[in-house]
mmCIF file of N, CA, C and O in Angstrom:
data_model
loop_
_atom_site.group_PDB
_atom_site.id
_atom_site.type_symbol
_atom_site.label_atom_id
_atom_site.label_comp_id
_atom_site.label_asym_id
_atom_site.label_seq_id
_atom_site.Cartn_x
_atom_site.Cartn_y
_atom_site.Cartn_z
ATOM 1 N N MET A 1 0.842 -1.165 0.000
ATOM 2 C CA MET A 1 0.000 0.000 0.000
ATOM 3 C C MET A 1 0.893 1.235 0.000
ATOM 4 O O MET A 1 1.814 1.346 0.802
ATOM 5 N N LYS A 2 0.637 2.128 -0.906
ATOM 6 C CA LYS A 2 1.408 3.362 -1.014
ATOM 7 C C LYS A 2 0.856 4.416 -0.066
ATOM 8 O O LYS A 2 -0.351 4.646 -0.016
ATOM 9 N N ARG A 3 1.751 5.019 0.676
ATOM 10 C CA ARG A 3 1.397 6.123 1.568
ATOM 11 C C ARG A 3 2.385 7.250 1.306
ATOM 12 O O ARG A 3 3.548 7.008 0.987
ATOM 13 N N TYR A 4 1.936 8.455 1.440
ATOM 14 C CA TYR A 4 2.778 9.620 1.213
ATOM 15 C C TYR A 4 3.014 10.331 2.541
ATOM 16 O O TYR A 4 2.107 10.460 3.358
ATOM 17 N N ALA A 5 4.248 10.777 2.734
ATOM 18 C CA ALA A 5 4.587 11.481 3.968
ATOM 19 C C ALA A 5 5.651 12.525 3.678
ATOM 20 O O ALA A 5 6.535 12.310 2.853
ATOM 21 N N LYS A 6 5.552 13.653 4.358
ATOM 22 C CA LYS A 6 6.581 14.677 4.266
ATOM 23 C C LYS A 6 7.524 14.457 5.436
ATOM 24 O O LYS A 6 7.111 14.490 6.604
ATOM 25 N N CYS A 7 8.781 14.222 5.140
ATOM 26 C CA CYS A 7 9.774 13.946 6.165
ATOM 27 C C CYS A 7 9.909 15.163 7.087
ATOM 28 O O CYS A 7 10.162 16.265 6.612
ATOM 29 N N PRO A 8 9.761 14.963 8.403
ATOM 30 C CA PRO A 8 9.882 16.090 9.326
ATOM 31 C C PRO A 8 11.323 16.550 9.539
ATOM 32 O O PRO A 8 11.551 17.624 10.069
ATOM 33 N N VAL A 9 12.284 15.766 9.094
ATOM 34 C CA VAL A 9 13.693 16.124 9.260
ATOM 35 C C VAL A 9 14.177 16.989 8.104
ATOM 36 O O VAL A 9 14.725 18.068 8.308
ATOM 37 N N CYS A 10 13.949 16.538 6.851
ATOM 38 C CA CYS A 10 14.468 17.274 5.693
ATOM 39 C C CYS A 10 13.381 18.000 4.899
ATOM 40 O O CYS A 10 13.683 18.808 4.026
ATOM 41 N N GLY A 11 12.109 17.691 5.155
ATOM 42 C CA GLY A 11 11.012 18.374 4.471
ATOM 43 C C GLY A 11 10.678 17.843 3.096
ATOM 44 O O GLY A 11 9.828 18.397 2.410
ATOM 45 N N ILE A 12 11.307 16.761 2.661
ATOM 46 C CA ILE A 12 11.043 16.186 1.338
ATOM 47 C C ILE A 12 9.877 15.205 1.422
ATOM 48 O O ILE A 12 9.818 14.368 2.321
ATOM 49 N N ARG A 13 8.957 15.314 0.470
ATOM 50 C CA ARG A 13 7.825 14.390 0.406
ATOM 51 C C ARG A 13 8.313 13.057 -0.139
ATOM 52 O O ARG A 13 9.050 13.002 -1.125
ATOM 53 N N THR A 14 7.906 11.974 0.484
ATOM 54 C CA THR A 14 8.368 10.655 0.097
ATOM 55 C C THR A 14 7.195 9.682 0.015
ATOM 56 O O THR A 14 6.156 9.900 0.623
ATOM 57 N N VAL A 15 7.374 8.639 -0.769
ATOM 58 C CA VAL A 15 6.380 7.583 -0.900
ATOM 59 C C VAL A 15 6.830 6.412 -0.027
ATOM 60 O O VAL A 15 7.975 5.969 -0.115
ATOM 61 N N LEU A 16 5.929 5.930 0.811
ATOM 62 C CA LEU A 16 6.227 4.801 1.677
ATOM 63 C C LEU A 16 5.432 3.591 1.222
ATOM 64 O O LEU A 16 4.245 3.707 0.929
ATOM 65 N N ASP A 17 6.075 2.435 1.156
ATOM 66 C CA ASP A 17 5.376 1.177 0.899
ATOM 67 C C ASP A 17 5.066 0.559 2.255
ATOM 68 O O ASP A 17 5.961 0.086 2.943
ATOM 69 N N VAL A 18 3.803 0.597 2.635
ATOM 70 C CA VAL A 18 3.372 0.058 3.927
ATOM 71 C C VAL A 18 2.640 -1.248 3.665
ATOM 72 O O VAL A 18 1.538 -1.243 3.115
ATOM 73 N N PRO A 19 3.243 -2.383 4.047
ATOM 74 C CA PRO A 19 2.533 -3.647 3.858
ATOM 75 C C PRO A 19 1.318 -3.713 4.785
ATOM 76 O O PRO A 19 1.414 -3.346 5.957
ATOM 77 N N PRO A 20 0.165 -4.146 4.281
ATOM 78 C CA PRO A 20 -1.048 -4.148 5.104
ATOM 79 C C PRO A 20 -0.943 -5.052 6.329
ATOM 80 O O PRO A 20 -1.580 -4.799 7.338
ATOM 81 N N HIS A 21 -0.110 -6.061 6.260
ATOM 82 C CA HIS A 21 0.017 -6.988 7.389
ATOM 83 C C HIS A 21 0.917 -6.446 8.505
ATOM 84 O O HIS A 21 1.072 -7.078 9.536
ATOM 85 N N ILE A 22 1.480 -5.259 8.326
ATOM 86 C CA ILE A 22 2.415 -4.707 9.302
ATOM 87 C C ILE A 22 1.749 -4.441 10.655
ATOM 88 O O ILE A 22 2.405 -4.485 11.690
ATOM 89 N N VAL A 23 0.451 -4.200 10.665
ATOM 90 C CA VAL A 23 -0.244 -3.935 11.931
ATOM 91 C C VAL A 23 -0.847 -5.197 12.553
ATOM 92 O O VAL A 23 -1.401 -5.125 13.647
ATOM 93 N N GLU A 24 -0.726 -6.332 11.875
ATOM 94 C CA GLU A 24 -1.221 -7.581 12.453
ATOM 95 C C GLU A 24 -0.414 -7.888 13.706
ATOM 96 O O GLU A 24 0.801 -7.772 13.716
ATOM 97 N N GLY A 25 -1.092 -8.252 14.734
ATOM 98 C CA GLY A 25 -0.419 -8.580 15.983
ATOM 99 C C GLY A 25 -0.164 -7.387 16.890
ATOM 100 O O GLY A 25 0.332 -7.541 17.995
ATOM 101 N N ALA A 26 -0.478 -6.189 16.411
ATOM 102 C CA ALA A 26 -0.306 -4.997 17.250
ATOM 103 C C ALA A 26 -1.313 -5.062 18.385
ATOM 104 O O ALA A 26 -2.484 -5.354 18.176
ATOM 105 N N LYS A 27 -0.841 -4.783 19.581
ATOM 106 C CA LYS A 27 -1.722 -4.848 20.747
ATOM 107 C C LYS A 27 -2.397 -3.515 21.028
ATOM 108 O O LYS A 27 -3.436 -3.466 21.661
ATOM 109 N N ARG A 28 -1.788 -2.401 20.558
ATOM 110 C CA ARG A 28 -2.355 -1.066 20.777
ATOM 111 C C ARG A 28 -2.179 -0.223 19.528
ATOM 112 O O ARG A 28 -1.280 -0.457 18.731
ATOM 113 N N PHE A 29 -3.040 0.758 19.415
ATOM 114 C CA PHE A 29 -2.952 1.708 18.313
ATOM 115 C C PHE A 29 -2.968 3.106 18.876
ATOM 116 O O PHE A 29 -3.602 3.338 19.905
ATOM 117 N N PRO A 30 -2.284 4.043 18.288
ATOM 118 C CA PRO A 30 -1.539 3.921 17.035
ATOM 119 C C PRO A 30 -0.278 3.085 17.221
ATOM 120 O O PRO A 30 0.301 3.035 18.303
ATOM 121 N N TYR A 31 0.128 2.438 16.147
ATOM 122 C CA TYR A 31 1.298 1.573 16.102
ATOM 123 C C TYR A 31 2.441 2.378 15.486
ATOM 124 O O TYR A 31 2.315 2.892 14.377
ATOM 125 N N THR A 32 3.548 2.522 16.203
ATOM 126 C CA THR A 32 4.655 3.371 15.758
ATOM 127 C C THR A 32 5.701 2.552 15.015
ATOM 128 O O THR A 32 6.113 1.489 15.479
ATOM 129 N N ILE A 33 6.135 3.091 13.875
ATOM 130 C CA ILE A 33 7.154 2.444 13.043
ATOM 131 C C ILE A 33 8.251 3.448 12.726
ATOM 132 O O ILE A 33 7.974 4.613 12.395
ATOM 133 N N ARG A 34 9.484 2.990 12.790
ATOM 134 C CA ARG A 34 10.634 3.815 12.416
ATOM 135 C C ARG A 34 10.856 3.684 10.908
ATOM 136 O O ARG A 34 10.907 2.581 10.371
ATOM 137 N N VAL A 35 10.997 4.827 10.221
ATOM 138 C CA VAL A 35 11.175 4.861 8.766
ATOM 139 C C VAL A 35 12.558 5.405 8.443
ATOM 140 O O VAL A 35 12.919 6.503 8.864
ATOM 141 N N LYS A 36 13.350 4.619 7.709
ATOM 142 C CA LYS A 36 14.669 5.082 7.255
ATOM 143 C C LYS A 36 14.463 5.936 6.017
ATOM 144 O O LYS A 36 13.785 5.528 5.079
ATOM 145 N N HIS A 37 15.036 7.150 6.025
ATOM 146 C CA HIS A 37 14.887 8.065 4.897
ATOM 147 C C HIS A 37 16.238 8.703 4.613
ATOM 148 O O HIS A 37 16.723 9.500 5.403
ATOM 149 N N LYS A 38 16.839 8.324 3.497
ATOM 150 C CA LYS A 38 18.169 8.808 3.105
ATOM 151 C C LYS A 38 19.167 8.527 4.217
ATOM 152 O O LYS A 38 19.364 7.381 4.564
ATOM 153 N N ASP A 39 19.775 9.544 4.804
ATOM 154 C CA ASP A 39 20.783 9.329 5.852
ATOM 155 C C ASP A 39 20.230 9.589 7.254
ATOM 156 O O ASP A 39 20.983 9.748 8.206
ATOM 157 N N HIS A 40 18.924 9.634 7.383
ATOM 158 C CA HIS A 40 18.290 9.871 8.672
ATOM 159 C C HIS A 40 17.016 9.025 8.758
ATOM 160 O O HIS A 40 16.789 8.172 7.921
ATOM 161 N N TYR A 41 16.224 9.244 9.781
ATOM 162 C CA TYR A 41 14.995 8.497 9.956
ATOM 163 C C TYR A 41 13.959 9.356 10.660
ATOM 164 O O TYR A 41 14.264 10.408 11.213
ATOM 165 N N PHE A 42 12.715 8.890 10.598
ATOM 166 C CA PHE A 42 11.616 9.515 11.326
ATOM 167 C C PHE A 42 10.631 8.418 11.679
ATOM 168 O O PHE A 42 10.847 7.252 11.371
ATOM 169 N N TYR A 43 9.579 8.754 12.363
ATOM 170 C CA TYR A 43 8.600 7.776 12.810
ATOM 171 C C TYR A 43 7.220 8.103 12.257
ATOM 172 O O TYR A 43 6.886 9.269 12.066
ATOM 173 N N ILE A 44 6.441 7.043 12.024
ATOM 174 C CA ILE A 44 5.042 7.224 11.648
ATOM 175 C C ILE A 44 4.182 6.393 12.592
ATOM 176 O O ILE A 44 4.598 5.339 13.058
ATOM 177 N N ASN A 45 3.004 6.901 12.884
ATOM 178 C CA ASN A 45 2.007 6.152 13.634
ATOM 179 C C ASN A 45 0.968 5.651 12.653
ATOM 180 O O ASN A 45 0.516 6.400 11.785
ATOM 181 N N LEU A 46 0.588 4.380 12.792
ATOM 182 C CA LEU A 46 -0.407 3.765 11.919
ATOM 183 C C LEU A 46 -1.637 3.372 12.727
ATOM 184 O O LEU A 46 -1.521 2.952 13.884
ATOM 185 N N ASP A 47 -2.815 3.490 12.096
ATOM 186 C CA ASP A 47 -4.029 3.014 12.737
ATOM 187 C C ASP A 47 -4.239 1.535 12.380
ATOM 188 O O ASP A 47 -3.384 0.917 11.741
ATOM 189 N N SER A 48 -5.357 0.978 12.764
ATOM 190 C CA SER A 48 -5.612 -0.449 12.557
ATOM 191 C C SER A 48 -5.770 -0.835 11.091
ATOM 192 O O SER A 48 -5.708 -2.013 10.751
ATOM 193 N N ASN A 49 -5.955 0.148 10.206
ATOM 194 C CA ASN A 49 -6.051 -0.111 8.760
ATOM 195 C C ASN A 49 -4.764 0.236 8.030
ATOM 196 O O ASN A 49 -4.752 0.312 6.805
ATOM 197 N N ALA A 50 -3.692 0.477 8.773
ATOM 198 C CA ALA A 50 -2.367 0.832 8.246
ATOM 199 C C ALA A 50 -2.349 2.200 7.564
ATOM 200 O O ALA A 50 -1.531 2.458 6.698
ATOM 201 N N TRP A 51 -3.256 3.092 7.969
ATOM 202 C CA TRP A 51 -3.234 4.475 7.501
ATOM 203 C C TRP A 51 -2.377 5.295 8.450
ATOM 204 O O TRP A 51 -2.417 5.096 9.663
ATOM 205 N N ILE A 52 -1.635 6.245 7.908
ATOM 206 C CA ILE A 52 -0.780 7.094 8.728
ATOM 207 C C ILE A 52 -1.647 8.080 9.519
ATOM 208 O O ILE A 52 -2.458 8.796 8.943
ATOM 209 N N THR A 53 -1.449 8.106 10.829
ATOM 210 C CA THR A 53 -2.180 9.052 11.670
ATOM 211 C C THR A 53 -1.290 10.216 12.099
ATOM 212 O O THR A 53 -1.792 11.314 12.316
ATOM 213 N N ASP A 54 0.011 9.966 12.248
ATOM 214 C CA ASP A 54 0.960 11.010 12.644
ATOM 215 C C ASP A 54 2.311 10.748 12.006
ATOM 216 O O ASP A 54 2.689 9.600 11.778
ATOM 217 N N ILE A 55 3.033 11.826 11.763
ATOM 218 C CA ILE A 55 4.416 11.757 11.297
ATOM 219 C C ILE A 55 5.239 12.475 12.355
ATOM 220 O O ILE A 55 4.995 13.650 12.651
ATOM 221 N N LEU A 56 6.204 11.779 12.936
ATOM 222 C CA LEU A 56 6.913 12.288 14.092
ATOM 223 C C LEU A 56 8.405 12.480 13.846
ATOM 224 O O LEU A 56 9.068 11.614 13.262
ATOM 225 N N HIS A 57 8.936 13.571 14.336
ATOM 226 C CA HIS A 57 10.368 13.838 14.313
ATOM 227 C C HIS A 57 11.020 12.929 15.350
ATOM 228 O O HIS A 57 10.435 12.670 16.402
ATOM 229 N N PRO A 58 12.233 12.439 15.119
ATOM 230 C CA PRO A 58 12.887 11.553 16.075
ATOM 231 C C PRO A 58 13.013 12.148 17.482
ATOM 232 O O PRO A 58 12.944 11.424 18.464
ATOM 233 N N GLU A 59 13.165 13.461 17.570
ATOM 234 C CA GLU A 59 13.277 14.081 18.891
ATOM 235 C C GLU A 59 12.013 13.927 19.714
ATOM 236 O O GLU A 59 12.078 13.951 20.951
ATOM 237 N N LEU A 60 10.867 13.774 19.088
ATOM 238 C CA LEU A 60 9.617 13.605 19.815
ATOM 239 C C LEU A 60 9.447 12.192 20.369
ATOM 240 O O LEU A 60 8.699 11.985 21.316
ATOM 241 N N VAL A 61 10.132 11.238 19.761
ATOM 242 C CA VAL A 61 9.952 9.843 20.144
ATOM 243 C C VAL A 61 11.053 9.368 21.098
ATOM 244 O O VAL A 61 10.793 8.641 22.042
ATOM 245 N N GLU A 62 12.261 9.800 20.862
ATOM 246 C CA GLU A 62 13.399 9.324 21.665
ATOM 247 C C GLU A 62 13.682 10.189 22.847
ATOM 248 O O GLU A 62 13.384 11.302 22.940
#
């Protein structure tokens, strides 16, 4: 499943391939995933349908 997100670190819009089964087995939602983007990373929160609910800067999570 294609999802679009604007990287909070560099500001570049990127396309994410989110497999629908990625939220299977999640015990709570939103489900947080670390996304590698170029030479840095950021986090996304997914709902139970694997839709992006939030895009988070690493400083907010760590």
